[in-house]
Amino acid sequence: MGHEASKAIRWGLFTTTVLAVLIVVGSRNLAHFDAALVGYTFATLFAVFGITYRYVMWLQRPPTALYWRRGWQVFLDRRYLLGNLRVLVWRLLAVFASNNFIWRRGRKRWAAHWLIMWGCVLAALITFPLVFGWVHFDMPAGDFEHYVVYVLGFPTMTFPVEGVLAFLVFHGLVWAALLVIPGVMIAMHRRMRDHGAGAVQQFGEDFLPLILLFAISVTGLMLTASYTWMRGYAFDFLAILHAIAVILTLLWLPFGKFFHILQRPAQIGVAFYRDIGGRAGLAACARCGQEYATRMQIDDLIEVERRLGYRYELGDGQADHYQRVCPQCRRAMLAIAQGMLWSSARGPVVEPMFDIATMMSPQQER
Amino acid sequence: MPVAANTEFFIDPSRCIGCQACVQACEECDTHRGHAMIHLEYIERAQSTQTTPVVCMHCDSPTCAEVCPADAIKRTADGVVQSARKPRCIACSNCVLACPFGVPKMKSEFELMMKCDMCYDRTSVGKKPMCATVCPSQALHFGTREEVERLRPRAQPVNRFRFGQQWITTKVNMMAPAAPPAYIDVTAAMHAGPTGRRYALPVVGAGASG
């Protein structure tokens, strides 16, 4: 086993142990832990191990490692920290809360993502604290009209059993399902009708997550329907179906598309890297002299490429590395290099040079 | 479905006439509808007629994918380097800056890198890429090796490129003279001017220098 994998396993075991301890402590030595939900708990612990393992492996890739370090460096830089915090709030709202960049990619895509995302966030905020025994509801002694919300064993707010708040809170997962289901259907429609998506999509990567989310939402709604309108008809069977769907999703979290949930925050780090890199100075192309990127990024990229084993070094007086040539010049050089081969194969050709000015005023002496 | 093994992409920049048909056609590709991924470069516009189309060369060991911190760029089993996966791309531009051919485009408004994927929606079902279907001068040709040998007897397709000390092998071929060397030394053109027909355009030249 390589050094990277053993490091990832150690981190995985550490985070899993921390969560297990927090479950025991938060549920007051499992006093408020619901034994019926133990399957969810073990699936979550596995997911935490898997996610941590993959995250640590990911962070050890040379480009990711460098960006991770640089991202934190530029964000915590004392000169910019206050401004960064202000911008962070705005970016969290724009990027995460409203998914503005997906809106620009396409309205349908945005609607699907936004509905699924908020449905999942709501469901996670409700489910995990309940499963871990961190939150539970109880009635005050002798009072059957109110519920008390206990957080980590401490009583917090009280609300009437028959009130609107109780209805909203106890149907929280219904609202989540009602967000997720239309989102999944829009996404599924796009995947089935869009030729572009059809060419590159894969079952495990693109369909399975949608199917799992749909299964969780529908079986969850069926549970509510069963105990609300059908006197608990097939409730046990539905509860097992729902548990299977949820547990499969938790087990799939580290492997498939869901992992992007943990990768996306890097987008924020990149934005700070770009901002602050720009202030530190721009790199000019060694061939055309035009500025084309931040100097920080070019230097970092050269370092990353060396670590990856690439040898783009040039024995050129003007540039030490091919990375110092802008993309536009690279495209031009490719054509010129090919043209040079043809020129040398053909031998010297004397071509008259067109002089537009001469052609326009032939009498004028030049 | 993978791209048929007997069909390949052959590029010949020296045949490009700069008509922009490939750019227009590229926008019609379903995997990046409305956005042209091909580059059409004018080389030293004030001095030369030379133009060149640049598509993704689909490297065997793609630098763009290796330097991607989000692991968003994948190469399919048939050797096509796909555009960045939308859920993963974090718009860092590493791929744009690292590609030795200067191919990927950063779409800042989408926070997404997009690039030529050899019209995967078409080539994976046996069709030609959009650009190759419309190119009137065969600067972009998609077909079998036998076809190319018949059409271009004095040329050979090469897929090895040199960038300083780095060699890159690609899925896409570029047409070179049949004589050796059977590779293209891109960085040899670092200080070279255009190789196309030259002309003097004093108005543009004056504007550029002024």
XYZ file of C-alpha atoms in Angstrom:
576
model
C 0.000 0.000 0.000
C 1.386 3.398 -0.968
C 2.067 6.272 1.372
C -0.913 8.223 -0.030
C -3.378 5.373 0.564
C -2.197 4.682 4.113
C -2.465 8.399 4.923
C -5.998 8.447 3.504
C -6.961 5.366 5.545
C -5.605 6.951 8.734
C -7.639 10.102 8.100
C -10.687 8.000 7.246
C -10.428 6.069 10.506
C -9.901 9.310 12.415
C -12.986 11.103 11.063
C -15.124 7.963 11.452
C -14.027 7.606 15.066
C -14.687 11.302 15.738
C -18.220 10.962 14.364
C -18.835 7.774 16.373
C -17.702 9.550 19.563
C -19.876 12.578 18.750
C -22.877 10.276 18.247
C -22.325 8.666 21.648
C -21.727 11.988 23.418
C -24.455 13.921 21.552
C -27.091 11.289 22.219
C -26.116 11.187 25.915
C -24.552 7.732 25.913
C -27.085 6.587 23.313
C -29.988 7.395 25.672
C -31.721 9.294 22.847
C -30.414 7.088 20.067
C -33.195 5.364 18.154
C -32.133 1.722 17.736
C -34.453 1.381 14.736
C -32.167 3.782 12.851
C -28.955 1.885 13.512
C -28.675 0.847 9.843
C -28.606 4.506 8.809
C -25.929 5.203 11.414
C -23.591 2.488 10.204
C -24.131 3.482 6.562
C -23.273 7.076 7.514
C -20.133 5.970 9.328
C -19.077 4.004 6.246
C -19.846 7.012 4.031
C -17.729 9.264 6.262
C -14.811 6.840 6.011
C -15.171 6.556 2.232
C -15.590 10.274 1.683
C -12.585 11.115 3.856
C -10.477 8.479 2.105
C -11.340 9.819 -1.328
C -10.977 13.440 -0.226
C -7.504 12.855 1.202
C -6.432 10.912 -1.901
C -7.770 13.765 -4.027
C -5.924 16.381 -1.976
C -2.671 14.528 -2.522
C -2.747 14.906 -6.317
C -0.030 17.491 -7.155
C -2.355 20.134 -8.679
C -4.977 19.742 -5.952
C -2.381 19.837 -3.185
C -0.921 23.041 -4.560
C -4.279 24.742 -5.027
C -5.416 23.667 -1.566
C -2.310 25.203 0.018
C -2.353 28.345 -2.128
C -6.114 28.806 -1.674
C -5.785 28.913 2.099
C -2.632 31.065 1.897
C -4.305 33.763 -0.162
C -7.541 33.588 1.805
C -5.859 33.925 5.215
C -3.345 36.543 4.076
C -3.697 39.307 6.685
C -3.620 42.054 4.059
C -6.733 40.695 2.372
C -8.515 38.699 5.088
C -11.203 41.266 5.916
C -12.051 41.863 2.275
C -11.956 38.126 1.628
C -14.483 37.466 4.396
C -16.821 40.085 2.937
C -16.513 38.602 -0.545
C -16.920 35.097 0.899
C -20.413 35.900 2.170
C -21.419 37.201 -1.249
C -19.879 34.204 -3.035
C -21.601 31.729 -0.724
C -24.936 33.364 -1.481
C -24.355 33.670 -5.217
C -22.590 30.386 -5.898
C -24.042 27.996 -3.332
C -27.389 29.383 -2.277
C -28.586 30.519 -5.686
C -26.351 28.508 -8.071
C -25.964 31.596 -10.284
C -23.379 29.943 -12.544
C -25.736 27.054 -13.314
C -28.488 29.566 -14.132
C -26.173 30.967 -16.803
C -25.464 27.465 -18.138
C -29.191 26.854 -18.685
C -32.510 27.478 -16.966
C -33.647 23.862 -17.029
C -30.345 22.637 -15.683
C -30.492 25.285 -12.965
C -34.054 24.393 -11.940
C -33.134 20.714 -11.641
C -29.984 21.377 -9.627
C -31.476 24.014 -7.353
C -34.501 21.882 -6.449
C -32.449 18.737 -5.867
C -29.790 20.622 -3.899
C -32.163 22.370 -1.514
C -34.270 19.244 -1.100
C -31.158 17.266 -0.144
C -29.836 20.005 2.159
C -33.171 20.171 3.978
C -33.386 16.374 4.252
C -29.802 16.109 5.521
C -30.343 18.830 8.133
C -33.378 16.938 9.445
C -32.214 13.348 9.092
C -28.664 13.295 10.395
C -29.302 14.998 13.790
C -32.316 12.713 14.312
C -30.425 9.539 13.327
C -27.471 10.439 15.557
C -29.781 11.150 18.508
C -28.596 14.769 18.644
C -32.159 16.053 18.338
C -35.276 14.462 19.754
C -38.788 15.546 20.667
C -40.567 14.884 23.926
C -43.672 16.023 25.761
C -43.371 17.898 29.054
C -44.584 15.825 32.045
C -48.374 15.799 32.210
C -48.724 18.025 29.133
C -49.986 16.290 25.999
C -50.510 19.543 24.118
C -46.859 20.515 23.528
C -43.592 19.183 22.220
C -40.158 20.129 23.556
C -37.188 20.040 21.165
C -34.115 18.582 22.846
C -30.791 19.403 21.211
C -27.844 17.317 22.477
C -30.044 16.451 25.458
C -30.795 20.065 26.373
C -34.407 21.329 26.171
C -34.745 24.234 23.733
C -37.994 25.453 22.157
C -41.532 24.259 22.850
C -44.390 24.244 20.357
C -48.012 23.069 20.341
C -48.652 19.573 18.978
C -51.526 20.717 16.775
C -49.940 23.976 15.570
C -48.759 25.040 12.130
C -45.120 24.829 13.214
C -45.567 21.209 14.298
C -47.158 20.411 10.937
C -44.283 22.058 9.079
C -41.562 20.469 11.232
C -42.951 16.934 11.273
C -43.489 17.013 7.516
C -40.007 18.420 6.830
C -38.984 15.379 4.826
C -42.192 15.638 2.798
C -41.238 19.174 1.746
C -37.753 17.925 0.934
C -39.209 15.134 -1.238
C -41.478 17.624 -2.990
C -38.381 19.629 -3.940
C -36.292 16.635 -4.991
C -38.904 14.832 -7.124
C -39.551 17.657 -9.629
C -35.810 18.341 -9.728
C -35.065 14.704 -10.549
C -37.777 14.664 -13.201
C -36.418 17.774 -14.925
C -32.900 16.303 -14.837
C -34.140 12.951 -16.114
C -36.077 14.627 -18.928
C -32.945 16.484 -19.995
C -30.867 13.313 -19.889
C -33.374 11.417 -21.994
C -33.989 14.126 -24.605
C -30.731 16.079 -24.926
C -28.490 14.591 -27.643
C -25.370 16.217 -26.216
C -25.982 14.814 -22.741
C -26.861 11.446 -24.273
C -23.468 11.159 -25.980
C -21.377 11.388 -22.830
C -23.616 10.269 -19.958
C -23.007 7.035 -18.067
C -25.432 4.996 -16.008
C -23.411 4.928 -12.774
C -22.304 8.534 -12.992
C -25.441 10.245 -14.251
C -28.541 8.050 -13.869
C -27.911 6.110 -10.682
C -27.779 9.214 -8.421
C -31.093 10.427 -9.875
C -32.694 7.011 -9.449
C -31.505 6.795 -5.835
C -32.797 10.263 -4.966
C -36.110 9.485 -6.630
C -36.394 6.183 -4.744
C -35.692 7.853 -1.395
C -38.208 10.623 -2.040
C -41.007 8.406 -3.328
C -40.680 5.733 -0.629
C -40.530 8.524 1.984
C -43.731 10.047 0.653
C -45.361 6.599 0.608
C -44.536 6.213 4.307
C -46.331 9.481 5.037
C -49.275 8.440 2.852
C -49.419 5.072 4.607
C -49.680 6.429 8.150
C -51.746 9.506 7.239
C -54.416 8.108 4.966
C -54.075 4.315 4.901
C -53.946 3.426 8.578
C -50.340 2.270 8.266
C -50.945 -0.112 5.380
C -47.650 -1.865 4.395
C -45.760 0.563 6.606
C -43.082 -1.936 7.679
C -42.423 -3.004 4.109
C -42.223 0.624 2.956
C -39.926 1.477 5.861
C -37.539 -1.291 4.766
C -37.677 -0.120 1.128
C -36.968 3.453 2.223
C -34.094 2.328 4.441
C -32.567 0.332 1.574
C -32.754 3.375 -0.739
C -31.194 5.687 1.857
C -28.467 3.239 2.860
C -27.518 2.550 -0.776
C -27.252 6.301 -1.364
C -25.076 6.776 1.705
C -22.838 3.920 0.595
C -22.619 5.408 -2.910
C -21.725 8.912 -1.650
C -17.939 8.508 -1.787
C -17.845 6.880 -5.225
C -20.123 8.625 -7.672
C -21.393 12.030 -8.664
C -22.438 12.949 -5.129
C -18.770 13.457 -4.291
C -18.880 16.768 -6.166
C -20.732 18.166 -3.144
C -17.415 18.063 -1.302
C -15.289 19.162 -4.241
C -17.291 22.241 -5.156
C -16.097 24.483 -2.302
C -12.757 24.518 -4.139
C -14.495 26.842 -6.613
C -14.510 29.539 -3.921
C -10.798 29.013 -3.200
C -10.008 29.343 -6.900
C -11.869 32.656 -7.072
C -9.704 34.078 -4.248
C -6.575 32.654 -5.879
C -7.511 34.452 -9.090
C -8.325 37.758 -7.358
C -5.184 37.930 -5.295
C -2.962 36.475 -8.006
C -4.138 39.296 -10.268
C -3.091 41.896 -7.720
C 0.343 40.295 -7.435
C 1.064 40.770 -11.154
C 0.390 39.357 -14.581
C 2.595 37.191 -16.763
C 3.445 38.446 -20.253
C 3.854 35.988 -23.114
C 7.515 35.313 -23.962
C 6.634 35.376 -27.658
C 4.094 38.154 -28.215
C 4.468 40.149 -24.997
C 0.724 40.154 -24.229
C -0.403 39.535 -20.651
C -2.343 36.273 -20.460
C -2.521 34.973 -16.855
C -1.418 35.734 -13.329
C 2.286 35.251 -12.705
C 1.451 33.236 -9.589
C -0.573 30.705 -11.571
C 2.067 30.308 -14.290
C 4.822 29.711 -11.708
C 2.597 27.266 -9.827
C 1.697 25.432 -13.014
C 5.352 25.017 -13.937
C 5.933 23.504 -10.508
C 2.928 21.167 -10.865
C 4.024 20.025 -14.323
C 7.515 19.245 -13.038
C 6.034 17.204 -10.200
C 3.881 15.325 -12.689
C 6.970 14.470 -14.731
C 6.389 16.793 -17.695
C 9.465 18.416 -19.245
C 8.278 21.485 -21.084
C 11.574 23.277 -20.379
C 12.960 25.251 -23.312
C 16.576 25.874 -24.158
C 15.555 29.289 -25.312
C 17.066 32.637 -24.443
C 13.665 34.295 -24.138
C 11.844 31.698 -22.055
C 12.885 28.930 -19.705
C 9.591 27.057 -20.006
C 6.909 26.534 -22.647
C 4.354 27.585 -20.032
C 5.559 31.173 -20.511
C 4.063 31.204 -24.018
C 0.415 32.273 -24.230
C -2.212 29.844 -25.627
C -2.780 31.975 -28.719
C 0.920 31.893 -29.625
C 0.943 28.121 -29.056
C -1.819 27.734 -31.622
C 0.073 29.929 -34.084
C 3.362 28.081 -33.460
C 1.733 24.759 -34.283
C 0.706 26.005 -37.722
C 4.018 27.767 -38.327
C 5.989 24.646 -37.325
C 3.953 22.568 -39.773
C 4.402 25.242 -42.461
C 8.158 25.244 -41.876
C 8.282 21.494 -42.583
C 6.445 21.991 -45.866
C 8.629 24.980 -46.788
C 11.814 23.014 -46.256
C 10.398 20.024 -48.147
C 9.470 22.222 -51.111
C 12.699 24.215 -51.081
C 12.880 28.002 -51.459
C 9.983 29.470 -53.399
C 10.181 33.056 -54.648
C 6.757 34.591 -54.240
C 5.883 38.125 -55.220
C 4.840 40.071 -52.160
C 1.495 41.777 -52.488
C 1.668 45.390 -51.496
C -1.870 46.631 -51.117
C -0.806 50.308 -51.209
C 0.939 49.849 -54.576
C -2.074 48.076 -55.980
C -4.344 50.905 -54.893
C -2.209 53.724 -56.404
C -0.088 52.202 -59.173
C 1.156 55.565 -60.515
C 2.575 56.704 -57.224
C 6.305 56.239 -56.959
C 7.449 54.469 -53.897
C -20.517 3.630 -28.489
C -16.824 4.351 -29.147
C -15.418 6.222 -32.132
C -14.799 3.700 -34.938
C -11.195 2.504 -34.772
C -10.613 2.785 -38.536
C -11.569 6.469 -38.779
C -9.169 9.217 -37.778
C -8.899 12.974 -37.799
C -6.312 14.546 -40.119
C -5.504 18.252 -39.822
C -3.582 20.261 -42.375
C -3.248 23.916 -41.311
C -1.384 24.771 -44.538
C -4.622 24.120 -46.445
C -6.756 26.451 -44.312
C -8.305 29.353 -46.233
C -9.792 31.043 -43.171
C -13.384 30.762 -44.399
C -14.804 30.267 -40.877
C -17.147 27.501 -42.054
C -15.690 25.200 -39.371
C -16.377 27.789 -36.665
C -20.000 28.115 -37.744
C -20.474 24.351 -38.004
C -18.811 23.742 -34.648
C -21.536 25.727 -32.906
C -24.087 23.200 -34.129
C -22.520 20.292 -32.282
C -24.937 19.024 -29.621
C -22.347 18.577 -26.877
C -21.596 22.327 -26.851
C -24.513 23.774 -28.775
C -24.143 27.481 -29.520
C -20.462 27.612 -28.603
C -17.696 27.102 -31.132
C -14.866 25.078 -29.650
C -12.619 25.240 -32.693
C -10.108 28.088 -32.866
C -9.477 29.812 -36.164
C -6.261 31.763 -35.832
C -5.042 34.529 -38.121
C -1.265 34.475 -38.002
C 0.342 37.917 -38.199
C -2.732 39.364 -39.895
C -0.893 42.490 -41.060
C 1.754 40.515 -42.927
C 0.315 37.197 -43.975
C -2.730 35.404 -45.305
C -1.945 32.414 -43.091
C -4.795 31.045 -41.009
C -5.127 27.839 -39.050
C -7.904 25.826 -37.480
C -7.023 24.361 -34.075
C -8.997 21.467 -32.656
C -8.209 19.298 -29.653
C -5.430 16.894 -30.581
C -6.608 14.359 -27.935
C -3.234 13.599 -26.361
C -2.439 10.089 -25.194
C -1.295 11.590 -21.917
C -3.351 14.797 -21.708
C -1.561 17.541 -19.771
C -4.888 19.340 -19.317
C -6.325 16.378 -17.404
C -3.186 15.830 -15.349
C -3.007 19.425 -14.105
C -6.726 19.624 -13.319
C -7.059 19.967 -9.543
C -10.696 18.818 -9.674
C -10.006 15.705 -11.752
C -12.710 16.961 -14.109
C -11.208 15.972 -17.466
C -11.532 12.358 -18.522
C -10.221 10.452 -21.521
C -12.613 7.814 -22.827
C -11.403 4.332 -23.739
C -11.429 5.276 -27.440
C -8.868 8.033 -26.759
C -11.145 11.081 -26.840
C -10.362 13.659 -24.168
C -13.744 14.908 -23.060
C -14.746 18.425 -22.081
C -14.625 19.161 -18.337
C -17.300 17.388 -16.327
C -19.739 20.076 -15.322
C -20.250 19.072 -11.692
C -16.518 18.977 -11.071
C -14.910 21.828 -13.024
C -13.980 24.665 -10.674
C -12.955 27.071 -13.441
C -9.341 27.434 -12.350
C -8.035 27.677 -15.966
C -5.125 25.325 -15.295
C -6.092 23.249 -18.346
C -6.403 26.338 -20.542
C -2.908 27.437 -19.578
C -1.307 23.984 -19.605
C -2.555 22.572 -22.920
C 0.490 22.548 -25.226
C -1.756 23.184 -28.242
C -3.729 26.041 -26.607
C -7.088 24.333 -27.081
C -9.409 24.554 -24.006
C -11.602 27.615 -23.597
C -12.595 29.075 -20.257
C -16.238 30.108 -20.213
C -16.074 32.429 -17.227
C -19.803 33.120 -17.283
C -20.505 29.407 -16.744
C -17.482 28.860 -14.465
C -16.651 25.999 -16.784
C -13.915 24.899 -19.153
C -15.202 23.747 -22.517
C -13.179 22.195 -25.289
C -13.408 20.326 -28.561
C -14.524 16.751 -27.898
C -14.298 15.670 -31.535
C -18.105 16.067 -31.721
C -18.511 12.974 -29.558
C -22.268 12.918 -30.123
C -21.512 12.411 -33.824
C -18.224 10.489 -33.959
C -19.466 7.958 -31.402
C -22.264 7.016 -33.805
C -20.143 6.840 -36.947
C -20.533 10.417 -38.211
C -17.821 12.981 -38.940
C -17.121 15.943 -36.659
C -19.048 19.029 -37.771
C -15.938 20.980 -38.784
C -14.674 18.170 -41.031
C -18.015 17.915 -42.817
C -17.921 21.549 -43.963
C -14.227 22.290 -44.533
C -13.979 23.131 -48.276
C -10.182 22.802 -48.519
C -9.684 19.576 -46.542
C -7.666 21.325 -43.883
C -9.886 19.246 -41.604
C -10.439 15.721 -42.826
C -12.048 12.831 -40.991
C -11.796 9.432 -42.603
C -9.703 6.331 -42.971
C -5.936 6.263 -43.278
C -6.276 4.641 -46.698
C -8.350 7.581 -47.943
C -5.727 10.043 -46.797
C -2.889 8.058 -48.373
C -4.776 8.095 -51.658
C -5.688 11.793 -51.456
C -2.305 13.036 -50.193
C 0.438 10.811 -51.683
C 3.228 13.297 -50.877
C 2.224 13.752 -47.263
C 2.281 11.607 -44.163
C 0.082 11.896 -41.076
C 2.143 12.479 -37.941
C 0.985 12.440 -34.357
C 4.209 13.188 -32.455
C 4.911 16.722 -31.342
C 7.872 18.227 -29.564
C 7.624 21.056 -27.051
C 11.093 21.805 -25.704
C 12.119 18.586 -23.988
C 8.574 17.190 -23.916
C 7.187 14.798 -26.517
C 3.427 14.489 -26.905
C 1.628 11.804 -28.898
C -1.925 12.459 -30.013
C -4.969 10.684 -31.406
C -5.434 13.412 -34.022
C -2.935 13.521 -36.900
C -1.328 16.473 -38.624
C -0.250 16.269 -42.252
C 3.500 16.674 -42.776
C 5.756 16.081 -45.789
C 6.375 12.397 -46.519
C 10.095 12.900 -45.871
C 11.505 12.669 -42.359
C 11.274 13.846 -39.646
C 7.979 12.168 -38.770
C 7.210 14.654 -36.013
C 6.515 18.348 -35.603
C 8.826 20.425 -33.458
C 6.394 23.105 -32.291
C 8.847 25.095 -30.211
C 11.159 25.370 -33.226
C 8.666 27.994 -34.401
C 9.147 30.078 -31.259
C 10.712 32.979 -33.148
C 9.545 32.192 -36.663
C 7.109 34.306 -38.636
C 4.164 33.094 -40.694
C 4.847 30.628 -43.464
C 1.814 31.556 -45.552
C 1.776 34.036 -48.422
C 3.044 37.400 -47.243
C 1.697 40.823 -48.080
C 2.210 44.347 -46.947
C -0.809 46.156 -45.599
C 0.549 49.583 -44.654
C -2.662 50.829 -43.075
C -2.847 47.929 -40.632
C 0.906 47.973 -40.147
C 0.866 51.675 -39.275
C -2.029 51.130 -36.913
C -0.274 48.278 -35.208
C 2.991 50.108 -34.763
C 1.345 53.363 -33.779
